[in-house]
Amino acid sequence: MVVPTLSYALYAEFYGRLQEALAKHGFFALLATSEYDLDVEAEQAIRLIRQGAQGLVLVGKVRDKRLSNFLAASRVPTVNTYVVDPTDNTNNVGFDNVKAIESAVDHLIALGHHRIAMLSGITTRRNDRALARRRGYEAIMQRNGLETEGWVEEAPYTIAGGRSALRSMLDRALGPTALVCGSDMLAIGALQECKSRSISVPSDLSIMGFDDLEIAEHLDPPLSTVEVPSKEMGITAAECIVGLCLGTELPSRTVFETGLVIRSTTAPPRAPSR
């Protein structure tokens, strides 16, 4: 298994559940990380296979060409997770990132927000999940006749990245009333930047996260976010890769639903002063 990082709790939880499910079938997972670098992912995955791994569980579907060619030639059983491709029914276990972020933006629009900015993961790193979330944000904003040009800041999925991205946005005097984030870590960073500037959340700025990490409900204020079924995906990915390795399971696509968890960081925008 190759995941982007273990410093993000979501992937650690996903790996833990996958490992537990594999153990029931007498399998175990060799783990490597790529730090969101597809060249590193290719190196790690190819090394694991050459060292005897029977199958691969990967995050996302976009691959470095070297790895794609290797997998096609070797015909190694592979399961792609955290994404859904409606045009491909081959071993995908994930959710619709576009639909998930659209539900978060739709919640903010329903509250009355029209000036909605986004803190996104870095899409130029060939991160198909981050790109799908950004495209989902842009699509629903445009369908509602709302501006998106210049309203997106990209940053690493870290607290420091979230702080820096919101700082840049506020320094440009953009003035959003709501912020949708591509991860809870970005949202936590945004919360910290708001506290340092005495910006009240949600009175001055509503903030939506993404992932529903355990810490989200324990923040001050507790974070509204998108719940991602990482535990269920881990279990299902394990069942799928075992079936493929044993030749008992046909290629399949498992689509999980995400859900909104509304806590205390989102509210209607403050009424303009008279």
PDB file of C-alpha atoms in Angstrom:
ATOM      1  CA  MET A   1       0.000   0.000   0.000  1.00  0.00           C
ATOM      2  CA  VAL A   2       1.250   3.466  -0.894  1.00  0.00           C
ATOM      3  CA  VAL A   3      -0.432   6.488   0.752  1.00  0.00           C
ATOM      4  CA  PRO A   4       0.462  10.164   0.340  1.00  0.00           C
ATOM      5  CA  THR A   5       1.428  10.606   3.996  1.00  0.00           C
ATOM      6  CA  LEU A   6       0.939   9.249   7.506  1.00  0.00           C
ATOM      7  CA  SER A   7       1.173  12.696   9.094  1.00  0.00           C
ATOM      8  CA  TYR A   8      -2.481  13.182   8.120  1.00  0.00           C
ATOM      9  CA  ALA A   9      -4.697  11.206  10.510  1.00  0.00           C
ATOM     10  CA  LEU A  10      -7.179  10.237   7.802  1.00  0.00           C
ATOM     11  CA  TYR A  11      -4.677   8.003   6.001  1.00  0.00           C
ATOM     12  CA  ALA A  12      -3.427   6.463   9.237  1.00  0.00           C
ATOM     13  CA  GLU A  13      -7.017   5.537  10.110  1.00  0.00           C
ATOM     14  CA  PHE A  14      -7.613   4.188   6.600  1.00  0.00           C
ATOM     15  CA  TYR A  15      -4.468   2.055   6.789  1.00  0.00           C
ATOM     16  CA  GLY A  16      -5.369   0.747  10.242  1.00  0.00           C
ATOM     17  CA  ARG A  17      -8.784  -0.500   9.132  1.00  0.00           C
ATOM     18  CA  LEU A  18      -7.369  -1.987   5.943  1.00  0.00           C
ATOM     19  CA  GLN A  19      -4.685  -3.820   7.922  1.00  0.00           C
ATOM     20  CA  GLU A  20      -7.267  -5.235  10.342  1.00  0.00           C
ATOM     21  CA  ALA A  21      -9.442  -6.478   7.492  1.00  0.00           C
ATOM     22  CA  LEU A  22      -6.483  -8.036   5.650  1.00  0.00           C
ATOM     23  CA  ALA A  23      -5.374  -9.903   8.761  1.00  0.00           C
ATOM     24  CA  LYS A  24      -8.672 -11.807   8.842  1.00  0.00           C
ATOM     25  CA  HIS A  25      -7.710 -13.347   5.499  1.00  0.00           C
ATOM     26  CA  GLY A  26      -4.081 -14.048   6.399  1.00  0.00           C
ATOM     27  CA  PHE A  27      -2.707 -11.055   4.484  1.00  0.00           C
ATOM     28  CA  PHE A  28      -0.806  -8.010   5.718  1.00  0.00           C
ATOM     29  CA  ALA A  29       0.036  -4.645   4.195  1.00  0.00           C
ATOM     30  CA  LEU A  30       3.513  -3.409   3.424  1.00  0.00           C
ATOM     31  CA  LEU A  31       3.280   0.370   3.712  1.00  0.00           C
ATOM     32  CA  ALA A  32       5.100   3.162   1.900  1.00  0.00           C
ATOM     33  CA  THR A  33       4.439   6.899   1.589  1.00  0.00           C
ATOM     34  CA  SER A  34       4.857   9.231  -1.381  1.00  0.00           C
ATOM     35  CA  GLU A  35       4.441  12.714   0.160  1.00  0.00           C
ATOM     36  CA  TYR A  36       2.015  13.504  -2.683  1.00  0.00           C
ATOM     37  CA  ASP A  37       4.760  12.951  -5.284  1.00  0.00           C
ATOM     38  CA  LEU A  38       3.692  10.610  -8.106  1.00  0.00           C
ATOM     39  CA  ASP A  39       7.309   9.928  -9.084  1.00  0.00           C
ATOM     40  CA  VAL A  40       7.974   8.699  -5.539  1.00  0.00           C
ATOM     41  CA  GLU A  41       4.717   6.729  -5.564  1.00  0.00           C
ATOM     42  CA  ALA A  42       5.880   4.960  -8.734  1.00  0.00           C
ATOM     43  CA  GLU A  43       9.256   4.116  -7.214  1.00  0.00           C
ATOM     44  CA  GLN A  44       7.700   2.802  -4.000  1.00  0.00           C
ATOM     45  CA  ALA A  45       4.981   0.774  -5.709  1.00  0.00           C
ATOM     46  CA  ILE A  46       7.341  -0.854  -8.208  1.00  0.00           C
ATOM     47  CA  ARG A  47       9.800  -1.673  -5.420  1.00  0.00           C
ATOM     48  CA  LEU A  48       7.047  -3.297  -3.328  1.00  0.00           C
ATOM     49  CA  ILE A  49       5.938  -5.466  -6.241  1.00  0.00           C
ATOM     50  CA  ARG A  50       9.477  -6.494  -7.110  1.00  0.00           C
ATOM     51  CA  GLN A  51      10.018  -7.469  -3.485  1.00  0.00           C
ATOM     52  CA  GLY A  52       7.072  -9.839  -3.634  1.00  0.00           C
ATOM     53  CA  ALA A  53       3.875  -7.886  -2.918  1.00  0.00           C
ATOM     54  CA  GLN A  54       0.892  -9.655  -4.511  1.00  0.00           C
ATOM     55  CA  GLY A  55      -1.237  -6.564  -5.025  1.00  0.00           C
ATOM     56  CA  LEU A  56      -1.370  -2.808  -4.579  1.00  0.00           C
ATOM     57  CA  VAL A  57      -3.741  -0.414  -2.832  1.00  0.00           C
ATOM     58  CA  LEU A  58      -3.157   3.156  -3.999  1.00  0.00           C
ATOM     59  CA  VAL A  59      -4.735   6.534  -3.271  1.00  0.00           C
ATOM     60  CA  GLY A  60      -6.201   8.395  -6.223  1.00  0.00           C
ATOM     61  CA  LYS A  61      -6.266   7.220  -9.815  1.00  0.00           C
ATOM     62  CA  VAL A  62      -3.836   9.517 -11.626  1.00  0.00           C
ATOM     63  CA  ARG A  63      -0.494   7.711 -11.909  1.00  0.00           C
ATOM     64  CA  ASP A  64       2.981   8.457 -13.152  1.00  0.00           C
ATOM     65  CA  LYS A  65       3.330   6.988 -16.658  1.00  0.00           C
ATOM     66  CA  ARG A  66       6.130   4.694 -15.498  1.00  0.00           C
ATOM     67  CA  LEU A  67       3.869   3.087 -12.893  1.00  0.00           C
ATOM     68  CA  SER A  68       0.897   2.870 -15.270  1.00  0.00           C
ATOM     69  CA  ASN A  69       3.033   1.035 -17.828  1.00  0.00           C
ATOM     70  CA  PHE A  70       4.483  -1.257 -15.159  1.00  0.00           C
ATOM     71  CA  LEU A  71       1.044  -2.194 -13.827  1.00  0.00           C
ATOM     72  CA  ALA A  72      -0.289  -2.819 -17.330  1.00  0.00           C
ATOM     73  CA  ALA A  73       2.663  -5.067 -18.194  1.00  0.00           C
ATOM     74  CA  SER A  74       2.795  -6.957 -14.895  1.00  0.00           C
ATOM     75  CA  ARG A  75      -0.998  -7.200 -14.480  1.00  0.00           C
ATOM     76  CA  VAL A  76      -0.629  -6.777 -10.732  1.00  0.00           C
ATOM     77  CA  PRO A  77      -4.018  -6.553  -8.953  1.00  0.00           C
ATOM     78  CA  THR A  78      -4.557  -2.902  -7.986  1.00  0.00           C
ATOM     79  CA  VAL A  79      -7.266  -1.043  -6.091  1.00  0.00           C
ATOM     80  CA  ASN A  80      -7.602   2.744  -6.412  1.00  0.00           C
ATOM     81  CA  THR A  81      -9.124   4.522  -3.424  1.00  0.00           C
ATOM     82  CA  TYR A  82     -10.546   7.927  -2.441  1.00  0.00           C
ATOM     83  CA  VAL A  83     -11.803   8.568  -5.982  1.00  0.00           C
ATOM     84  CA  VAL A  84     -14.657   7.469  -8.233  1.00  0.00           C
ATOM     85  CA  ASP A  85     -14.468   7.364 -12.011  1.00  0.00           C
ATOM     86  CA  PRO A  86     -17.962   6.950 -13.502  1.00  0.00           C
ATOM     87  CA  THR A  87     -16.418   5.907 -16.841  1.00  0.00           C
ATOM     88  CA  ASP A  88     -14.372   3.075 -15.330  1.00  0.00           C
ATOM     89  CA  ASN A  89     -15.707   0.103 -13.382  1.00  0.00           C
ATOM     90  CA  THR A  90     -12.266  -1.294 -12.517  1.00  0.00           C
ATOM     91  CA  ASN A  91     -11.353  -1.648  -8.854  1.00  0.00           C
ATOM     92  CA  ASN A  92     -12.238   1.799  -7.529  1.00  0.00           C
ATOM     93  CA  VAL A  93     -13.198   2.211  -3.870  1.00  0.00           C
ATOM     94  CA  GLY A  94     -13.980   5.817  -3.068  1.00  0.00           C
ATOM     95  CA  PHE A  95     -16.345   8.742  -3.225  1.00  0.00           C
ATOM     96  CA  ASP A  96     -17.263  11.575  -5.576  1.00  0.00           C
ATOM     97  CA  ASN A  97     -14.949  14.443  -4.601  1.00  0.00           C
ATOM     98  CA  VAL A  98     -16.822  16.889  -6.839  1.00  0.00           C
ATOM     99  CA  LYS A  99     -20.189  16.063  -5.302  1.00  0.00           C
ATOM    100  CA  ALA A 100     -18.719  16.180  -1.792  1.00  0.00           C
ATOM    101  CA  ILE A 101     -17.300  19.689  -2.086  1.00  0.00           C
ATOM    102  CA  GLU A 102     -20.428  20.882  -3.892  1.00  0.00           C
ATOM    103  CA  SER A 103     -22.512  19.843  -0.884  1.00  0.00           C
ATOM    104  CA  ALA A 104     -20.299  21.995   1.359  1.00  0.00           C
ATOM    105  CA  VAL A 105     -20.558  25.027  -0.909  1.00  0.00           C
ATOM    106  CA  ASP A 106     -24.297  24.480  -1.304  1.00  0.00           C
ATOM    107  CA  HIS A 107     -24.645  24.599   2.485  1.00  0.00           C
ATOM    108  CA  LEU A 108     -22.877  27.969   2.576  1.00  0.00           C
ATOM    109  CA  ILE A 109     -24.992  29.344  -0.259  1.00  0.00           C
ATOM    110  CA  ALA A 110     -28.166  28.178   1.519  1.00  0.00           C
ATOM    111  CA  LEU A 111     -27.039  30.162   4.571  1.00  0.00           C
ATOM    112  CA  GLY A 112     -26.960  33.273   2.384  1.00  0.00           C
ATOM    113  CA  HIS A 113     -23.267  33.531   1.502  1.00  0.00           C
ATOM    114  CA  HIS A 114     -22.288  34.850  -1.917  1.00  0.00           C
ATOM    115  CA  ARG A 115     -18.636  35.746  -1.313  1.00  0.00           C
ATOM    116  CA  ILE A 116     -17.245  32.237  -0.831  1.00  0.00           C
ATOM    117  CA  ALA A 117     -13.518  31.586  -1.164  1.00  0.00           C
ATOM    118  CA  MET A 118     -11.670  28.269  -1.232  1.00  0.00           C
ATOM    119  CA  LEU A 119      -8.477  26.937   0.322  1.00  0.00           C
ATOM    120  CA  SER A 120      -7.472  24.075  -1.966  1.00  0.00           C
ATOM    121  CA  GLY A 121      -4.804  21.414  -1.953  1.00  0.00           C
ATOM    122  CA  ILE A 122      -2.075  21.882  -4.534  1.00  0.00           C
ATOM    123  CA  THR A 123      -3.530  20.695  -7.845  1.00  0.00           C
ATOM    124  CA  THR A 124      -0.298  21.138  -9.832  1.00  0.00           C
ATOM    125  CA  ARG A 125       1.141  18.104  -7.997  1.00  0.00           C
ATOM    126  CA  ARG A 126      -1.199  15.890 -10.056  1.00  0.00           C
ATOM    127  CA  ASN A 127      -3.421  15.360  -7.037  1.00  0.00           C
ATOM    128  CA  ASP A 128      -6.684  14.233  -8.649  1.00  0.00           C
ATOM    129  CA  ARG A 129      -8.630  14.535  -5.371  1.00  0.00           C
ATOM    130  CA  ALA A 130      -7.595  18.168  -4.865  1.00  0.00           C
ATOM    131  CA  LEU A 131      -8.301  18.966  -8.511  1.00  0.00           C
ATOM    132  CA  ALA A 132     -11.762  17.409  -8.346  1.00  0.00           C
ATOM    133  CA  ARG A 133     -12.625  19.416  -5.230  1.00  0.00           C
ATOM    134  CA  ARG A 134     -11.458  22.641  -6.821  1.00  0.00           C
ATOM    135  CA  ARG A 135     -13.453  21.912  -9.964  1.00  0.00           C
ATOM    136  CA  GLY A 136     -16.495  21.077  -7.878  1.00  0.00           C
ATOM    137  CA  TYR A 137     -16.222  24.403  -6.040  1.00  0.00           C
ATOM    138  CA  GLU A 138     -15.884  26.333  -9.289  1.00  0.00           C
ATOM    139  CA  ALA A 139     -18.768  24.481 -10.932  1.00  0.00           C
ATOM    140  CA  ILE A 140     -21.350  25.069  -8.208  1.00  0.00           C
ATOM    141  CA  MET A 141     -20.288  28.685  -7.743  1.00  0.00           C
ATOM    142  CA  GLN A 142     -20.674  29.344 -11.442  1.00  0.00           C
ATOM    143  CA  ARG A 143     -24.060  27.589 -11.551  1.00  0.00           C
ATOM    144  CA  ASN A 144     -25.208  30.027  -8.903  1.00  0.00           C
ATOM    145  CA  GLY A 145     -23.788  33.025 -10.740  1.00  0.00           C
ATOM    146  CA  LEU A 146     -21.060  33.594  -8.140  1.00  0.00           C
ATOM    147  CA  GLU A 147     -17.498  34.766  -8.735  1.00  0.00           C
ATOM    148  CA  THR A 148     -14.562  32.336  -8.538  1.00  0.00           C
ATOM    149  CA  GLU A 149     -11.746  34.130 -10.339  1.00  0.00           C
ATOM    150  CA  GLY A 150      -9.046  34.945  -7.801  1.00  0.00           C
ATOM    151  CA  TRP A 151     -11.020  33.347  -4.943  1.00  0.00           C
ATOM    152  CA  VAL A 152      -8.911  30.176  -4.626  1.00  0.00           C
ATOM    153  CA  GLU A 153      -5.635  29.778  -2.752  1.00  0.00           C
ATOM    154  CA  GLU A 154      -3.688  26.515  -3.003  1.00  0.00           C
ATOM    155  CA  ALA A 155      -1.563  25.232  -0.133  1.00  0.00           C
ATOM    156  CA  PRO A 156      -0.137  22.005   1.340  1.00  0.00           C
ATOM    157  CA  TYR A 157      -2.568  20.047   3.528  1.00  0.00           C
ATOM    158  CA  THR A 158      -1.097  21.410   6.756  1.00  0.00           C
ATOM    159  CA  ILE A 159      -2.123  23.844   9.483  1.00  0.00           C
ATOM    160  CA  ALA A 160       0.709  26.158   8.439  1.00  0.00           C
ATOM    161  CA  GLY A 161      -0.479  25.902   4.838  1.00  0.00           C
ATOM    162  CA  GLY A 162      -4.003  26.914   5.821  1.00  0.00           C
ATOM    163  CA  ARG A 163      -2.780  29.884   7.840  1.00  0.00           C
ATOM    164  CA  SER A 164      -0.517  31.089   5.045  1.00  0.00           C
ATOM    165  CA  ALA A 165      -3.203  30.696   2.366  1.00  0.00           C
ATOM    166  CA  LEU A 166      -5.837  32.623   4.326  1.00  0.00           C
ATOM    167  CA  ARG A 167      -3.257  35.276   5.256  1.00  0.00           C
ATOM    168  CA  SER A 168      -2.521  35.814   1.579  1.00  0.00           C
ATOM    169  CA  MET A 169      -6.209  36.023   0.789  1.00  0.00           C
ATOM    170  CA  LEU A 170      -6.953  38.524   3.554  1.00  0.00           C
ATOM    171  CA  ASP A 171      -3.884  40.616   2.718  1.00  0.00           C
ATOM    172  CA  ARG A 172      -5.366  41.035  -0.765  1.00  0.00           C
ATOM    173  CA  ALA A 173      -8.477  42.487   0.903  1.00  0.00           C
ATOM    174  CA  LEU A 174     -10.637  39.867  -0.801  1.00  0.00           C
ATOM    175  CA  GLY A 175     -13.230  39.994   1.953  1.00  0.00           C
ATOM    176  CA  PRO A 176     -15.012  36.608   1.786  1.00  0.00           C
ATOM    177  CA  THR A 177     -17.854  35.925   4.189  1.00  0.00           C
ATOM    178  CA  ALA A 178     -17.329  32.154   3.922  1.00  0.00           C
ATOM    179  CA  LEU A 179     -14.474  29.786   3.284  1.00  0.00           C
ATOM    180  CA  VAL A 180     -14.605  26.187   2.050  1.00  0.00           C
ATOM    181  CA  CYS A 181     -11.462  24.131   2.590  1.00  0.00           C
ATOM    182  CA  GLY A 182     -10.165  21.060   0.805  1.00  0.00           C
ATOM    183  CA  SER A 183      -9.145  19.467   4.120  1.00  0.00           C
ATOM    184  CA  ASP A 184      -9.681  19.882   7.847  1.00  0.00           C
ATOM    185  CA  MET A 185      -6.004  20.752   8.278  1.00  0.00           C
ATOM    186  CA  LEU A 186      -6.391  23.745   5.987  1.00  0.00           C
ATOM    187  CA  ALA A 187      -9.530  24.721   7.901  1.00  0.00           C
ATOM    188  CA  ILE A 188      -7.724  24.476  11.258  1.00  0.00           C
ATOM    189  CA  GLY A 189      -4.983  26.714   9.909  1.00  0.00           C
ATOM    190  CA  ALA A 190      -7.619  29.194   8.753  1.00  0.00           C
ATOM    191  CA  LEU A 191      -9.183  29.166  12.224  1.00  0.00           C
ATOM    192  CA  GLN A 192      -5.803  29.941  13.778  1.00  0.00           C
ATOM    193  CA  GLU A 193      -5.217  32.819  11.383  1.00  0.00           C
ATOM    194  CA  CYS A 194      -8.654  34.215  12.189  1.00  0.00           C
ATOM    195  CA  LYS A 195      -7.861  34.105  15.910  1.00  0.00           C
ATOM    196  CA  SER A 196      -4.589  35.954  15.354  1.00  0.00           C
ATOM    197  CA  ARG A 197      -6.482  38.698  13.500  1.00  0.00           C
ATOM    198  CA  SER A 198      -9.461  38.834  15.900  1.00  0.00           C
ATOM    199  CA  ILE A 199     -11.780  37.657  13.121  1.00  0.00           C
ATOM    200  CA  SER A 200     -14.826  36.050  14.694  1.00  0.00           C
ATOM    201  CA  VAL A 201     -15.855  32.627  13.359  1.00  0.00           C
ATOM    202  CA  PRO A 202     -18.596  32.275  12.210  1.00  0.00           C
ATOM    203  CA  SER A 203     -19.851  35.858  12.733  1.00  0.00           C
ATOM    204  CA  ASP A 204     -17.234  37.434  10.436  1.00  0.00           C
ATOM    205  CA  LEU A 205     -16.218  34.365   8.451  1.00  0.00           C
ATOM    206  CA  SER A 206     -17.849  30.939   8.137  1.00  0.00           C
ATOM    207  CA  ILE A 207     -15.443  28.025   7.641  1.00  0.00           C
ATOM    208  CA  MET A 208     -16.128  24.538   6.214  1.00  0.00           C
ATOM    209  CA  GLY A 209     -13.564  21.752   6.463  1.00  0.00           C
ATOM    210  CA  PHE A 210     -13.284  18.435   4.644  1.00  0.00           C
ATOM    211  CA  ASP A 211     -12.618  14.928   6.089  1.00  0.00           C
ATOM    212  CA  ASP A 212     -14.122  15.177   9.622  1.00  0.00           C
ATOM    213  CA  LEU A 213     -10.943  14.324  11.506  1.00  0.00           C
ATOM    214  CA  GLU A 214     -11.402  13.386  15.149  1.00  0.00           C
ATOM    215  CA  ILE A 215     -10.052  16.769  16.250  1.00  0.00           C
ATOM    216  CA  ALA A 216     -12.716  18.661  14.262  1.00  0.00           C
ATOM    217  CA  GLU A 217     -15.410  18.382  16.922  1.00  0.00           C
ATOM    218  CA  HIS A 218     -12.987  19.394  19.698  1.00  0.00           C
ATOM    219  CA  LEU A 219     -11.871  22.697  18.197  1.00  0.00           C
ATOM    220  CA  ASP A 220     -13.031  26.066  19.474  1.00  0.00           C
ATOM    221  CA  PRO A 221     -15.431  26.547  17.811  1.00  0.00           C
ATOM    222  CA  PRO A 222     -16.155  22.961  16.648  1.00  0.00           C
ATOM    223  CA  LEU A 223     -15.599  22.669  12.894  1.00  0.00           C
ATOM    224  CA  SER A 224     -18.334  22.160  10.317  1.00  0.00           C
ATOM    225  CA  THR A 225     -16.978  19.741   7.736  1.00  0.00           C
ATOM    226  CA  VAL A 226     -17.550  17.003   5.168  1.00  0.00           C
ATOM    227  CA  GLU A 227     -17.455  13.503   6.616  1.00  0.00           C
ATOM    228  CA  VAL A 228     -15.343  11.069   4.582  1.00  0.00           C
ATOM    229  CA  PRO A 229     -15.887   7.320   5.206  1.00  0.00           C
ATOM    230  CA  SER A 230     -12.181   6.416   5.548  1.00  0.00           C
ATOM    231  CA  LYS A 231     -12.828   3.452   7.861  1.00  0.00           C
ATOM    232  CA  GLU A 232     -15.371   1.879   5.525  1.00  0.00           C
ATOM    233  CA  MET A 233     -13.131   2.487   2.512  1.00  0.00           C
ATOM    234  CA  GLY A 234     -10.233   0.775   4.265  1.00  0.00           C
ATOM    235  CA  ILE A 235     -12.304  -2.322   5.002  1.00  0.00           C
ATOM    236  CA  THR A 236     -13.788  -2.487   1.503  1.00  0.00           C
ATOM    237  CA  ALA A 237     -10.428  -1.898  -0.196  1.00  0.00           C
ATOM    238  CA  ALA A 238      -9.010  -4.806   1.808  1.00  0.00           C
ATOM    239  CA  GLU A 239     -11.842  -7.117   0.786  1.00  0.00           C
ATOM    240  CA  CYS A 240     -11.421  -6.059  -2.835  1.00  0.00           C
ATOM    241  CA  ILE A 241      -7.640  -6.578  -3.035  1.00  0.00           C
ATOM    242  CA  VAL A 242      -7.891  -9.968  -1.285  1.00  0.00           C
ATOM    243  CA  GLY A 243     -10.536 -11.060  -3.754  1.00  0.00           C
ATOM    244  CA  LEU A 244      -8.427  -9.936  -6.688  1.00  0.00           C
ATOM    245  CA  CYS A 245      -5.299 -11.658  -5.368  1.00  0.00           C
ATOM    246  CA  LEU A 246      -7.204 -14.907  -4.805  1.00  0.00           C
ATOM    247  CA  GLY A 247      -9.057 -14.663  -8.105  1.00  0.00           C
ATOM    248  CA  THR A 248     -12.462 -14.746  -6.434  1.00  0.00           C
ATOM    249  CA  GLU A 249     -13.616 -11.187  -7.153  1.00  0.00           C
ATOM    250  CA  LEU A 250     -14.369  -9.470 -10.438  1.00  0.00           C
ATOM    251  CA  PRO A 251     -13.386  -5.842 -11.105  1.00  0.00           C
ATOM    252  CA  SER A 252     -15.807  -3.542  -9.344  1.00  0.00           C
ATOM    253  CA  ARG A 253     -16.554   0.024  -8.341  1.00  0.00           C
ATOM    254  CA  THR A 254     -17.699   0.812  -4.804  1.00  0.00           C
ATOM    255  CA  VAL A 255     -19.044   4.314  -4.289  1.00  0.00           C
ATOM    256  CA  PHE A 256     -19.408   5.671  -0.772  1.00  0.00           C
ATOM    257  CA  GLU A 257     -21.471   8.692   0.185  1.00  0.00           C
ATOM    258  CA  THR A 258     -20.045  11.609   2.108  1.00  0.00           C
ATOM    259  CA  GLY A 259     -22.097  13.673   4.546  1.00  0.00           C
ATOM    260  CA  LEU A 260     -22.184  17.160   5.995  1.00  0.00           C
ATOM    261  CA  VAL A 261     -21.407  17.533   9.678  1.00  0.00           C
ATOM    262  CA  ILE A 262     -22.671  20.949  10.719  1.00  0.00           C
ATOM    263  CA  ARG A 263     -21.166  22.288  13.912  1.00  0.00           C
ATOM    264  CA  SER A 264     -20.357  25.845  14.985  1.00  0.00           C
ATOM    265  CA  THR A 265     -18.098  27.377  12.314  1.00  0.00           C
ATOM    266  CA  THR A 266     -20.835  28.103   9.795  1.00  0.00           C
ATOM    267  CA  ALA A 267     -23.702  30.590  10.084  1.00  0.00           C
ATOM    268  CA  PRO A 268     -25.530  33.138   7.943  1.00  0.00           C
ATOM    269  CA  PRO A 269     -23.388  36.133   6.986  1.00  0.00           C
ATOM    270  CA  ARG A 270     -23.435  39.142   9.255  1.00  0.00           C
ATOM    271  CA  ALA A 271     -26.019  41.693   8.166  1.00  0.00           C
ATOM    272  CA  PRO A 272     -24.343  44.792   6.671  1.00  0.00           C
ATOM    273  CA  SER A 273     -24.172  47.724   9.076  1.00  0.00           C
ATOM    274  CA  ARG A 274     -26.340  50.720   8.327  1.00  0.00           C
TER     275      ARG A 274
END
